[in-house]
């Protein structure tokens, strides 16, 4: 899979954001959690640092989970709605040590809007490339985390949030042993 670096980064940000709610607890409960998330994702621009801003970013997890699991026509509708509601105006920009990449909002736009638009633009590239099947939910029985399959042969089945692959392989091994006994 070959996507532009900013597309890949935005897709990974979507996975990380949604997966803040995929574990046993919520990793995006406080303003400090949001600060840490934005720092880890190297996300820049203005902030209000209000509870409303935190609530809006937390809400994006539901939006992106729906987008990640949507059929193509529904994904297109969701992406178009995000871009339309933000009055997105795509343009190339260079800032903070990054080479030219695509932005469609101003740095002063609300944080949740900037995140939503960047991820919508990334998913737009995925759809245009016919690679929507690379956006997946972990195949582990006890996990709902999202994943981005970057493998050449489209074979990634498990997320990176825990030890899902190991747990599933051990479970399958034990089931085989039990059947043979």
PDB file of C-alpha atoms in Angstrom:
ATOM      1  CA  UNK A   1       0.000   0.000   0.000  1.00  0.00           C
ATOM      2  CA  UNK A   2       1.398   3.368  -0.928  1.00  0.00           C
ATOM      3  CA  UNK A   3      -0.293   6.469   0.451  1.00  0.00           C
ATOM      4  CA  UNK A   4       1.136   9.950   0.867  1.00  0.00           C
ATOM      5  CA  UNK A   5       2.911  10.363   4.211  1.00  0.00           C
ATOM      6  CA  UNK A   6       0.292  12.786   5.566  1.00  0.00           C
ATOM      7  CA  UNK A   7      -2.499  10.403   4.553  1.00  0.00           C
ATOM      8  CA  UNK A   8      -0.835   7.532   6.382  1.00  0.00           C
ATOM      9  CA  UNK A   9      -0.247   9.716   9.431  1.00  0.00           C
ATOM     10  CA  UNK A  10      -3.896  10.818   9.526  1.00  0.00           C
ATOM     11  CA  UNK A  11      -5.133   7.240   9.188  1.00  0.00           C
ATOM     12  CA  UNK A  12      -2.917   6.182  12.079  1.00  0.00           C
ATOM     13  CA  UNK A  13      -4.199   9.128  14.112  1.00  0.00           C
ATOM     14  CA  UNK A  14      -7.762   7.913  13.523  1.00  0.00           C
ATOM     15  CA  UNK A  15      -6.806   4.425  14.715  1.00  0.00           C
ATOM     16  CA  UNK A  16      -5.073   5.808  17.806  1.00  0.00           C
ATOM     17  CA  UNK A  17      -7.963   8.133  18.613  1.00  0.00           C
ATOM     18  CA  UNK A  18     -10.658   5.475  18.360  1.00  0.00           C
ATOM     19  CA  UNK A  19      -8.509   2.981  20.232  1.00  0.00           C
ATOM     20  CA  UNK A  20      -8.301   5.326  23.238  1.00  0.00           C
ATOM     21  CA  UNK A  21     -11.722   3.841  24.040  1.00  0.00           C
ATOM     22  CA  UNK A  22     -10.999   0.261  22.940  1.00  0.00           C
ATOM     23  CA  UNK A  23      -9.332  -0.985  26.097  1.00  0.00           C
ATOM     24  CA  UNK A  24     -10.770  -1.716  29.497  1.00  0.00           C
ATOM     25  CA  UNK A  25     -10.731   1.990  30.352  1.00  0.00           C
ATOM     26  CA  UNK A  26     -11.011   5.282  28.541  1.00  0.00           C
ATOM     27  CA  UNK A  27      -7.609   6.795  27.746  1.00  0.00           C
ATOM     28  CA  UNK A  28      -9.127  10.167  26.814  1.00  0.00           C
ATOM     29  CA  UNK A  29     -10.935  11.231  29.999  1.00  0.00           C
ATOM     30  CA  UNK A  30      -9.128  14.414  30.953  1.00  0.00           C
ATOM     31  CA  UNK A  31      -7.570  17.475  29.386  1.00  0.00           C
ATOM     32  CA  UNK A  32      -4.154  16.008  30.288  1.00  0.00           C
ATOM     33  CA  UNK A  33      -5.089  12.870  28.330  1.00  0.00           C
ATOM     34  CA  UNK A  34      -6.014  15.017  25.328  1.00  0.00           C
ATOM     35  CA  UNK A  35      -2.790  17.003  25.659  1.00  0.00           C
ATOM     36  CA  UNK A  36      -0.798  13.751  25.701  1.00  0.00           C
ATOM     37  CA  UNK A  37      -2.701  12.375  22.692  1.00  0.00           C
ATOM     38  CA  UNK A  38      -2.139  15.533  20.637  1.00  0.00           C
ATOM     39  CA  UNK A  39       1.534  15.612  21.555  1.00  0.00           C
ATOM     40  CA  UNK A  40       1.974  11.939  20.596  1.00  0.00           C
ATOM     41  CA  UNK A  41       0.228  12.576  17.280  1.00  0.00           C
ATOM     42  CA  UNK A  42       2.239  15.777  16.713  1.00  0.00           C
ATOM     43  CA  UNK A  43      -1.002  17.694  16.184  1.00  0.00           C
ATOM     44  CA  UNK A  44      -0.664  21.478  16.000  1.00  0.00           C
ATOM     45  CA  UNK A  45      -2.963  24.489  15.815  1.00  0.00           C
ATOM     46  CA  UNK A  46      -5.109  26.473  18.196  1.00  0.00           C
ATOM     47  CA  UNK A  47      -6.800  25.011  21.266  1.00  0.00           C
ATOM     48  CA  UNK A  48      -9.528  26.226  23.571  1.00  0.00           C
ATOM     49  CA  UNK A  49      -8.604  23.677  26.257  1.00  0.00           C
ATOM     50  CA  UNK A  50     -12.234  23.449  27.363  1.00  0.00           C
ATOM     51  CA  UNK A  51     -14.381  20.513  28.395  1.00  0.00           C
ATOM     52  CA  UNK A  52     -16.384  21.152  25.215  1.00  0.00           C
ATOM     53  CA  UNK A  53     -13.278  20.657  23.099  1.00  0.00           C
ATOM     54  CA  UNK A  54     -12.523  17.397  24.921  1.00  0.00           C
ATOM     55  CA  UNK A  55     -16.137  16.228  24.442  1.00  0.00           C
ATOM     56  CA  UNK A  56     -16.011  17.022  20.701  1.00  0.00           C
ATOM     57  CA  UNK A  57     -12.755  15.089  20.212  1.00  0.00           C
ATOM     58  CA  UNK A  58     -14.143  12.152  22.211  1.00  0.00           C
ATOM     59  CA  UNK A  59     -17.241  12.198  19.978  1.00  0.00           C
ATOM     60  CA  UNK A  60     -15.004  11.830  16.915  1.00  0.00           C
ATOM     61  CA  UNK A  61     -14.186   8.301  18.094  1.00  0.00           C
ATOM     62  CA  UNK A  62     -17.756   7.244  17.306  1.00  0.00           C
ATOM     63  CA  UNK A  63     -17.690   9.082  13.976  1.00  0.00           C
ATOM     64  CA  UNK A  64     -14.427   7.426  12.903  1.00  0.00           C
ATOM     65  CA  UNK A  65     -15.465   3.942  14.099  1.00  0.00           C
ATOM     66  CA  UNK A  66     -18.557   4.281  11.916  1.00  0.00           C
ATOM     67  CA  UNK A  67     -16.436   5.551   9.025  1.00  0.00           C
ATOM     68  CA  UNK A  68     -13.906   2.722   9.474  1.00  0.00           C
ATOM     69  CA  UNK A  69     -16.557   0.008   9.234  1.00  0.00           C
ATOM     70  CA  UNK A  70     -18.807   1.620   6.605  1.00  0.00           C
ATOM     71  CA  UNK A  71     -19.468   0.247   3.158  1.00  0.00           C
ATOM     72  CA  UNK A  72     -17.979   2.365   0.385  1.00  0.00           C
ATOM     73  CA  UNK A  73     -21.075   4.432  -0.494  1.00  0.00           C
ATOM     74  CA  UNK A  74     -21.761   5.186   3.163  1.00  0.00           C
ATOM     75  CA  UNK A  75     -18.078   6.055   3.758  1.00  0.00           C
ATOM     76  CA  UNK A  76     -18.221   8.493   0.833  1.00  0.00           C
ATOM     77  CA  UNK A  77     -21.337  10.085   2.306  1.00  0.00           C
ATOM     78  CA  UNK A  78     -19.679  10.440   5.732  1.00  0.00           C
ATOM     79  CA  UNK A  79     -16.470  11.911   4.286  1.00  0.00           C
ATOM     80  CA  UNK A  80     -18.410  14.358   2.121  1.00  0.00           C
ATOM     81  CA  UNK A  81     -20.513  15.452   5.121  1.00  0.00           C
ATOM     82  CA  UNK A  82     -17.422  16.113   7.246  1.00  0.00           C
ATOM     83  CA  UNK A  83     -15.794  18.143   4.471  1.00  0.00           C
ATOM     84  CA  UNK A  84     -18.993  20.014   3.611  1.00  0.00           C
ATOM     85  CA  UNK A  85     -19.794  20.894   7.248  1.00  0.00           C
ATOM     86  CA  UNK A  86     -16.278  22.241   7.749  1.00  0.00           C
ATOM     87  CA  UNK A  87     -16.404  24.163   4.458  1.00  0.00           C
ATOM     88  CA  UNK A  88     -13.097  22.488   3.700  1.00  0.00           C
ATOM     89  CA  UNK A  89     -10.798  24.229   1.258  1.00  0.00           C
ATOM     90  CA  UNK A  90      -7.874  21.888   0.486  1.00  0.00           C
ATOM     91  CA  UNK A  91      -4.489  23.529   0.117  1.00  0.00           C
ATOM     92  CA  UNK A  92      -0.844  22.556   0.347  1.00  0.00           C
ATOM     93  CA  UNK A  93       1.016  23.871   3.381  1.00  0.00           C
ATOM     94  CA  UNK A  94       4.460  23.529   4.908  1.00  0.00           C
ATOM     95  CA  UNK A  95       4.952  24.074   8.646  1.00  0.00           C
ATOM     96  CA  UNK A  96       6.651  22.873  11.829  1.00  0.00           C
ATOM     97  CA  UNK A  97       9.344  20.920   9.985  1.00  0.00           C
ATOM     98  CA  UNK A  98       6.848  19.097   7.762  1.00  0.00           C
ATOM     99  CA  UNK A  99       7.247  19.219   3.997  1.00  0.00           C
ATOM    100  CA  UNK A 100       4.239  20.132   1.826  1.00  0.00           C
ATOM    101  CA  UNK A 101       1.100  18.329   2.879  1.00  0.00           C
ATOM    102  CA  UNK A 102      -2.627  18.844   2.598  1.00  0.00           C
ATOM    103  CA  UNK A 103      -4.747  20.895   5.008  1.00  0.00           C
ATOM    104  CA  UNK A 104      -8.313  21.951   4.424  1.00  0.00           C
ATOM    105  CA  UNK A 105      -8.925  24.094   7.487  1.00  0.00           C
ATOM    106  CA  UNK A 106      -7.108  26.971   9.083  1.00  0.00           C
ATOM    107  CA  UNK A 107      -4.924  26.420  12.156  1.00  0.00           C
ATOM    108  CA  UNK A 108      -7.496  28.494  14.069  1.00  0.00           C
ATOM    109  CA  UNK A 109     -10.419  26.151  13.261  1.00  0.00           C
ATOM    110  CA  UNK A 110     -11.798  24.173  16.216  1.00  0.00           C
ATOM    111  CA  UNK A 111      -9.619  21.212  17.170  1.00  0.00           C
ATOM    112  CA  UNK A 112     -12.261  18.539  16.537  1.00  0.00           C
ATOM    113  CA  UNK A 113     -13.012  20.047  13.125  1.00  0.00           C
ATOM    114  CA  UNK A 114      -9.319  20.030  12.149  1.00  0.00           C
ATOM    115  CA  UNK A 115      -8.948  16.408  13.260  1.00  0.00           C
ATOM    116  CA  UNK A 116     -12.140  15.350  11.464  1.00  0.00           C
ATOM    117  CA  UNK A 117     -11.183  17.077   8.213  1.00  0.00           C
ATOM    118  CA  UNK A 118      -7.632  15.688   8.158  1.00  0.00           C
ATOM    119  CA  UNK A 119      -8.882  12.167   8.707  1.00  0.00           C
ATOM    120  CA  UNK A 120     -11.714  12.617   6.193  1.00  0.00           C
ATOM    121  CA  UNK A 121      -9.154  13.692   3.582  1.00  0.00           C
ATOM    122  CA  UNK A 122      -7.072  10.603   4.374  1.00  0.00           C
ATOM    123  CA  UNK A 123     -10.062   8.285   4.050  1.00  0.00           C
ATOM    124  CA  UNK A 124     -10.934  10.075   0.807  1.00  0.00           C
ATOM    125  CA  UNK A 125      -7.536   8.914  -0.538  1.00  0.00           C
ATOM    126  CA  UNK A 126      -8.194   5.387   0.707  1.00  0.00           C
ATOM    127  CA  UNK A 127     -11.545   5.288  -1.088  1.00  0.00           C
ATOM    128  CA  UNK A 128     -10.111   6.773  -4.300  1.00  0.00           C
ATOM    129  CA  UNK A 129      -7.345   4.153  -4.225  1.00  0.00           C
ATOM    130  CA  UNK A 130      -9.847   1.312  -3.849  1.00  0.00           C
ATOM    131  CA  UNK A 131      -8.221   0.306  -0.555  1.00  0.00           C
ATOM    132  CA  UNK A 132     -11.135   0.658   1.880  1.00  0.00           C
ATOM    133  CA  UNK A 133     -10.713  -2.973   2.971  1.00  0.00           C
ATOM    134  CA  UNK A 134      -7.451  -1.941   4.659  1.00  0.00           C
ATOM    135  CA  UNK A 135      -9.490  -0.174   7.341  1.00  0.00           C
ATOM    136  CA  UNK A 136     -10.427  -2.969   9.740  1.00  0.00           C
ATOM    137  CA  UNK A 137     -11.541  -3.950  13.199  1.00  0.00           C
ATOM    138  CA  UNK A 138      -9.293  -6.344  15.141  1.00  0.00           C
ATOM    139  CA  UNK A 139     -10.205 -10.000  14.506  1.00  0.00           C
ATOM    140  CA  UNK A 140      -9.611 -11.042  18.137  1.00  0.00           C
ATOM    141  CA  UNK A 141     -12.769 -12.314  19.795  1.00  0.00           C
ATOM    142  CA  UNK A 142     -12.481  -9.949  22.749  1.00  0.00           C
ATOM    143  CA  UNK A 143     -11.256  -6.798  20.976  1.00  0.00           C
ATOM    144  CA  UNK A 144     -13.001  -3.991  19.134  1.00  0.00           C
ATOM    145  CA  UNK A 145      -9.901  -1.899  18.366  1.00  0.00           C
ATOM    146  CA  UNK A 146      -9.350  -0.504  14.882  1.00  0.00           C
ATOM    147  CA  UNK A 147      -6.370  -1.277  12.715  1.00  0.00           C
ATOM    148  CA  UNK A 148      -4.850  -0.068   9.484  1.00  0.00           C
ATOM    149  CA  UNK A 149      -3.564  -2.917   7.329  1.00  0.00           C
ATOM    150  CA  UNK A 150      -0.353  -1.680   5.741  1.00  0.00           C
ATOM    151  CA  UNK A 151       0.823  -5.156   4.725  1.00  0.00           C
ATOM    152  CA  UNK A 152       1.557  -5.917   1.096  1.00  0.00           C
ATOM    153  CA  UNK A 153      -0.782  -8.895   0.962  1.00  0.00           C
ATOM    154  CA  UNK A 154      -3.616  -7.340   3.001  1.00  0.00           C
ATOM    155  CA  UNK A 155      -3.155  -9.940   5.743  1.00  0.00           C
ATOM    156  CA  UNK A 156      -3.062  -7.954   8.991  1.00  0.00           C
ATOM    157  CA  UNK A 157      -5.897  -9.153  11.208  1.00  0.00           C
ATOM    158  CA  UNK A 158      -5.010  -8.016  14.700  1.00  0.00           C
ATOM    159  CA  UNK A 159      -4.541  -4.593  16.291  1.00  0.00           C
ATOM    160  CA  UNK A 160      -1.466  -3.199  17.993  1.00  0.00           C
ATOM    161  CA  UNK A 161      -3.205  -2.215  21.247  1.00  0.00           C
ATOM    162  CA  UNK A 162      -2.364  -5.370  23.160  1.00  0.00           C
ATOM    163  CA  UNK A 163      -1.390  -8.934  22.558  1.00  0.00           C
ATOM    164  CA  UNK A 164      -4.408  -9.841  20.478  1.00  0.00           C
ATOM    165  CA  UNK A 165      -2.482 -11.890  17.898  1.00  0.00           C
ATOM    166  CA  UNK A 166      -0.683 -13.874  20.596  1.00  0.00           C
ATOM    167  CA  UNK A 167      -3.878 -14.465  22.595  1.00  0.00           C
ATOM    168  CA  UNK A 168      -5.758 -15.648  19.507  1.00  0.00           C
ATOM    169  CA  UNK A 169      -2.930 -17.970  18.440  1.00  0.00           C
ATOM    170  CA  UNK A 170      -2.757 -19.489  21.945  1.00  0.00           C
ATOM    171  CA  UNK A 171      -6.554 -19.879  22.018  1.00  0.00           C
ATOM    172  CA  UNK A 172      -6.539 -21.598  18.616  1.00  0.00           C
ATOM    173  CA  UNK A 173      -3.660 -23.869  19.704  1.00  0.00           C
ATOM    174  CA  UNK A 174      -5.509 -24.881  22.872  1.00  0.00           C
ATOM    175  CA  UNK A 175      -8.690 -25.575  20.897  1.00  0.00           C
ATOM    176  CA  UNK A 176      -6.740 -27.810  18.484  1.00  0.00           C
ATOM    177  CA  UNK A 177      -5.118 -29.650  21.418  1.00  0.00           C
ATOM    178  CA  UNK A 178      -8.479 -30.126  23.116  1.00  0.00           C
ATOM    179  CA  UNK A 179     -10.021 -31.542  19.931  1.00  0.00           C
ATOM    180  CA  UNK A 180      -7.162 -33.981  19.404  1.00  0.00           C
ATOM    181  CA  UNK A 181      -7.240 -35.215  23.025  1.00  0.00           C
TER     182      UNK A 181
END
